Amino acid sequence: MPKTPSSRQMHYVTLFGQDVLSFDGNVLLCKVCEKVVSSHKKSLVKQHIEGATHKALCEKKKESGSTTVVQMKSFLGATGKQSQFHVDLCDALLSADIPLRKLDNEKLSAFLGKYCKQHVPSSITLRLHYIKSIYEGKMEYIRSFEFLLHADNLEKTNNSTIAQSFMNALNVLWPNGVHHERVLLFVTDAAPYMRKAANALQVLFPRMKHVTCAAHALHRVAEEARLLFPEVDKLVSNGKR
């Protein structure tokens, strides 16, 4: 029976040693060199293991008593838990516009490991296991903010001027052409001219939903309450002074 891709990579781990290779279900990783090894053919894996670079790193780590091989298991294990140091390091490098490949520099890696007292990952480790989560976190952070794109002082307030003001705001966001399919919500009060403007705009933006806010209606109720209870209104007004 031919071997499946997963069983083939696990066979390489057993053949060459679990202290040399590891397989996380996706890629075959050389723990010594801290890089992904092509596992399509046994000859490619053997070529890497017998390469001068791999052998030199093996000797160096034996002499220095490095614990990198043991530490690499922390993020490739079954739990899939990410190292917070690796997350912070990747985030810092990306934020400072420093290429991740700089971590593959032997001097820099040794310096960070010595003074941070942490295992310094290779660039391929950060690309495979950390960039995606950092990207998703940044996108969530950006989505948490509201941005004022455009403000208009309208001489007349009706459905036509509201619709035009809305289009002006979208032209600021997309100066090279409005992305009609990406406009999803139109939030206004429940005034009749707002409803009319929304109906007209939905012809141009088929995915857009009109959501009316209750704040305007509540304000009108509060104004009516002030008229019904003038003494209370006067007391509250005096309390603000």
Coordinates of C-alpha atoms in Angstrom, one line a residue:
M1 CA 0.0 0.0 0.0
P2 CA 1.5 3.4 -1.0
K3 CA 2.3 5.8 1.9
T4 CA 0.1 8.8 2.4
P5 CA 1.9 12.2 2.6
S6 CA 1.5 12.3 6.5
S7 CA 2.8 8.7 7.0
R8 CA 5.7 9.4 4.7
Q9 CA 6.8 12.4 6.7
M10 CA 6.4 10.6 10.0
H11 CA 8.5 7.8 8.5
Y12 CA 11.3 10.4 7.9
V13 CA 11.0 11.6 11.5
T14 CA 11.4 8.0 12.7
L15 CA 14.2 7.3 10.2
F16 CA 16.4 10.3 10.9
G17 CA 15.4 10.8 14.5
Q18 CA 12.9 12.9 16.5
D19 CA 15.7 15.1 17.8
V20 CA 16.5 16.1 14.2
L21 CA 13.1 16.3 12.4
S22 CA 9.5 17.0 13.5
F23 CA 6.2 17.0 11.7
D24 CA 3.3 19.2 12.8
G25 CA 0.8 17.8 10.3
N26 CA 1.6 20.4 7.7
V27 CA 5.3 20.7 7.2
L28 CA 8.5 18.7 7.9
L29 CA 10.8 20.8 10.0
C30 CA 14.5 20.4 10.7
K31 CA 14.9 21.2 14.4
V32 CA 18.7 21.8 14.0
C33 CA 18.5 24.2 11.1
E34 CA 15.1 25.5 12.1
K35 CA 13.8 25.4 8.5
V36 CA 11.3 23.6 6.5
V37 CA 12.6 20.6 4.6
S38 CA 11.1 19.4 1.3
S39 CA 9.6 16.0 1.9
H40 CA 8.3 15.0 -1.5
K41 CA 11.2 12.6 -1.9
K42 CA 13.4 10.7 0.6
S43 CA 16.5 11.8 -1.4
L44 CA 15.7 15.5 -0.7
V45 CA 15.4 14.9 3.0
K46 CA 18.7 12.8 3.0
Q47 CA 20.4 15.6 1.0
H48 CA 19.5 18.1 3.6
I49 CA 20.6 15.9 6.5
E50 CA 23.9 15.2 4.9
G51 CA 24.5 18.8 3.8
A52 CA 27.5 20.7 5.2
T53 CA 25.3 23.4 6.8
H54 CA 23.2 20.9 8.7
K55 CA 26.3 19.0 9.9
A56 CA 28.0 22.2 11.0
L57 CA 25.0 23.3 13.0
C58 CA 24.8 19.9 14.6
E59 CA 28.4 20.1 15.8
K60 CA 28.0 23.7 16.9
K61 CA 24.9 22.9 19.0
K62 CA 26.6 19.9 20.5
E63 CA 29.6 22.0 21.6
S64 CA 27.5 24.8 23.0
G65 CA 24.9 22.5 24.7
S66 CA 22.1 24.4 23.0
T67 CA 18.6 23.6 24.0
T68 CA 17.0 24.8 20.8
V69 CA 15.9 21.3 19.8
V70 CA 13.9 20.9 23.0
Q71 CA 12.4 24.4 22.9
M72 CA 11.2 24.1 19.3
K73 CA 8.6 21.6 20.5
S74 CA 6.7 24.3 22.3
F75 CA 4.8 25.6 19.3
L76 CA 4.8 22.4 17.1
G77 CA 3.1 20.2 19.7
A78 CA -0.4 19.0 19.7
T79 CA -1.7 21.9 21.7
G80 CA -0.8 24.4 19.0
K81 CA -0.2 27.1 21.7
Q82 CA 1.9 30.0 20.5
S83 CA 4.9 31.4 22.3
Q84 CA 4.1 34.9 23.5
F85 CA 7.7 35.9 23.0
H86 CA 7.5 34.8 19.4
V87 CA 4.3 36.7 18.9
D88 CA 5.7 39.9 20.4
L89 CA 9.0 39.5 18.4
C90 CA 7.1 39.0 15.1
D91 CA 4.8 42.0 15.8
A92 CA 7.8 44.2 16.7
L93 CA 9.7 43.3 13.6
L94 CA 6.7 43.9 11.3
S95 CA 5.8 47.1 13.0
A96 CA 9.4 48.4 12.6
D97 CA 9.4 47.3 8.9
I98 CA 12.4 44.9 9.6
P99 CA 12.4 41.9 7.3
L100 CA 11.9 38.6 9.2
R101 CA 14.9 37.1 7.4
K102 CA 17.1 39.2 9.6
L103 CA 16.5 36.7 12.4
D104 CA 18.4 34.1 10.3
N105 CA 21.5 36.1 10.9
E106 CA 23.6 34.0 13.3
K107 CA 25.1 37.0 15.2
L108 CA 21.7 38.7 15.7
S109 CA 20.0 35.4 16.8
A110 CA 22.7 34.7 19.3
F111 CA 22.6 38.2 20.7
L112 CA 18.8 38.1 21.2
G113 CA 19.0 34.7 22.7
K114 CA 21.7 35.7 25.1
Y115 CA 20.1 38.8 26.5
C116 CA 16.4 38.0 26.1
K117 CA 16.9 34.5 27.7
Q118 CA 14.4 33.2 25.1
H119 CA 14.6 30.9 22.2
V120 CA 14.8 33.0 19.0
P121 CA 12.8 31.5 16.2
S122 CA 13.8 31.4 12.6
S123 CA 12.0 33.5 10.0
I124 CA 10.2 30.5 8.5
T125 CA 8.8 29.7 11.9
L126 CA 7.3 33.2 12.2
R127 CA 5.9 33.1 8.7
L128 CA 4.3 29.7 9.1
H129 CA 2.8 30.1 12.6
Y130 CA 2.6 33.7 13.7
I131 CA 2.1 36.2 10.8
K132 CA -1.5 35.1 10.2
S133 CA -2.6 35.6 13.8
I134 CA -0.9 39.0 14.0
Y135 CA -2.6 40.1 10.8
E136 CA -6.0 39.0 12.1
G137 CA -5.4 40.9 15.3
K138 CA -4.4 44.1 13.5
M139 CA -7.5 43.8 11.3
E140 CA -9.8 43.5 14.4
Y141 CA -8.0 46.5 15.9
I142 CA -8.7 48.6 12.8
R143 CA -12.3 47.5 12.7
S144 CA -12.8 48.6 16.3
F145 CA -12.5 52.3 15.3
E146 CA -14.9 54.7 13.7
F147 CA -13.7 57.2 11.2
L148 CA -15.3 60.5 10.1
L149 CA -14.8 60.7 6.3
H150 CA -16.9 63.7 5.4
A151 CA -18.9 66.5 7.0
D152 CA -21.4 68.7 5.2
N153 CA -23.3 71.9 6.1
L154 CA -26.5 71.5 4.1
E155 CA -28.6 74.5 3.1
K156 CA -31.6 72.2 2.6
T157 CA -32.3 69.0 4.4
N158 CA -34.1 66.5 2.1
N159 CA -33.7 63.1 0.6
S160 CA -31.7 64.5 -2.4
T161 CA -29.1 66.5 -0.3
I162 CA -28.7 63.5 2.1
A163 CA -28.1 61.1 -0.8
Q164 CA -25.6 63.5 -2.4
S165 CA -23.7 64.0 0.9
F166 CA -23.5 60.2 1.3
M167 CA -22.0 59.8 -2.1
N168 CA -19.5 62.6 -1.4
A169 CA -18.3 60.7 1.7
L170 CA -17.8 57.5 -0.4
N171 CA -15.9 59.4 -3.0
V172 CA -13.4 60.4 -0.2
L173 CA -13.1 56.8 0.8
W174 CA -12.7 55.5 -2.8
P175 CA -11.4 58.3 -5.0
N176 CA -10.8 56.0 -7.9
G177 CA -14.4 54.6 -8.0
V178 CA -16.9 53.7 -5.4
H179 CA -17.1 50.0 -4.4
H180 CA -20.8 49.6 -4.5
E181 CA -20.8 46.0 -3.3
R182 CA -18.9 46.9 -0.1
V183 CA -21.4 49.4 1.3
L184 CA -23.5 47.4 3.8
L185 CA -25.2 49.8 6.2
F186 CA -26.9 53.1 6.1
V187 CA -27.7 54.2 9.7
T188 CA -29.9 57.3 10.2
D189 CA -32.8 58.4 12.3
A190 CA -36.4 57.6 11.3
A191 CA -37.2 60.9 9.6
P192 CA -39.2 60.4 6.4
Y193 CA -36.6 62.1 4.1
M194 CA -34.0 59.7 5.5
R195 CA -36.1 56.8 4.6
K196 CA -36.7 58.2 1.1
A197 CA -32.9 58.8 0.7
A198 CA -32.2 55.2 1.7
N199 CA -34.7 53.8 -0.8
A200 CA -33.0 55.8 -3.6
L201 CA -29.5 54.7 -2.5
Q202 CA -30.4 51.0 -2.3
V203 CA -30.8 51.1 -6.1
L204 CA -27.0 51.8 -6.4
F205 CA -26.0 49.7 -3.4
P206 CA -27.9 46.4 -3.6
R207 CA -26.3 44.9 -0.5
M208 CA -26.9 48.0 1.7
K209 CA -29.4 47.7 4.6
H210 CA -31.1 50.8 6.1
V211 CA -31.0 50.8 9.9
T212 CA -32.9 53.5 11.8
C213 CA -31.6 54.7 15.1
A214 CA -34.0 55.2 18.0
A215 CA -32.0 58.1 19.4
H216 CA -34.0 60.7 17.5
A217 CA -37.4 59.2 18.6
L218 CA -36.2 59.1 22.3
H219 CA -35.2 62.7 22.1
R220 CA -38.7 63.7 21.0
V221 CA -40.2 61.7 23.8
A222 CA -37.9 63.4 26.3
E223 CA -39.0 66.8 24.9
E224 CA -42.6 65.9 25.4
A225 CA -41.9 64.8 28.9
R226 CA -40.4 68.2 29.7
L227 CA -43.6 69.9 28.6
L228 CA -45.7 67.6 30.7
F229 CA -43.6 68.2 33.9
P230 CA -42.5 71.8 33.8
E231 CA -41.6 71.9 37.5
V232 CA -39.3 68.9 37.2
D233 CA -37.8 70.4 34.1
K234 CA -37.1 73.7 36.0
L235 CA -35.5 71.7 38.9
V236 CA -33.2 69.8 36.6
S237 CA -32.2 73.0 34.7
N238 CA -31.3 74.8 37.9
G239 CA -29.3 71.8 39.1
K240 CA -27.1 72.1 36.0
R241 CA -26.1 75.6 36.8

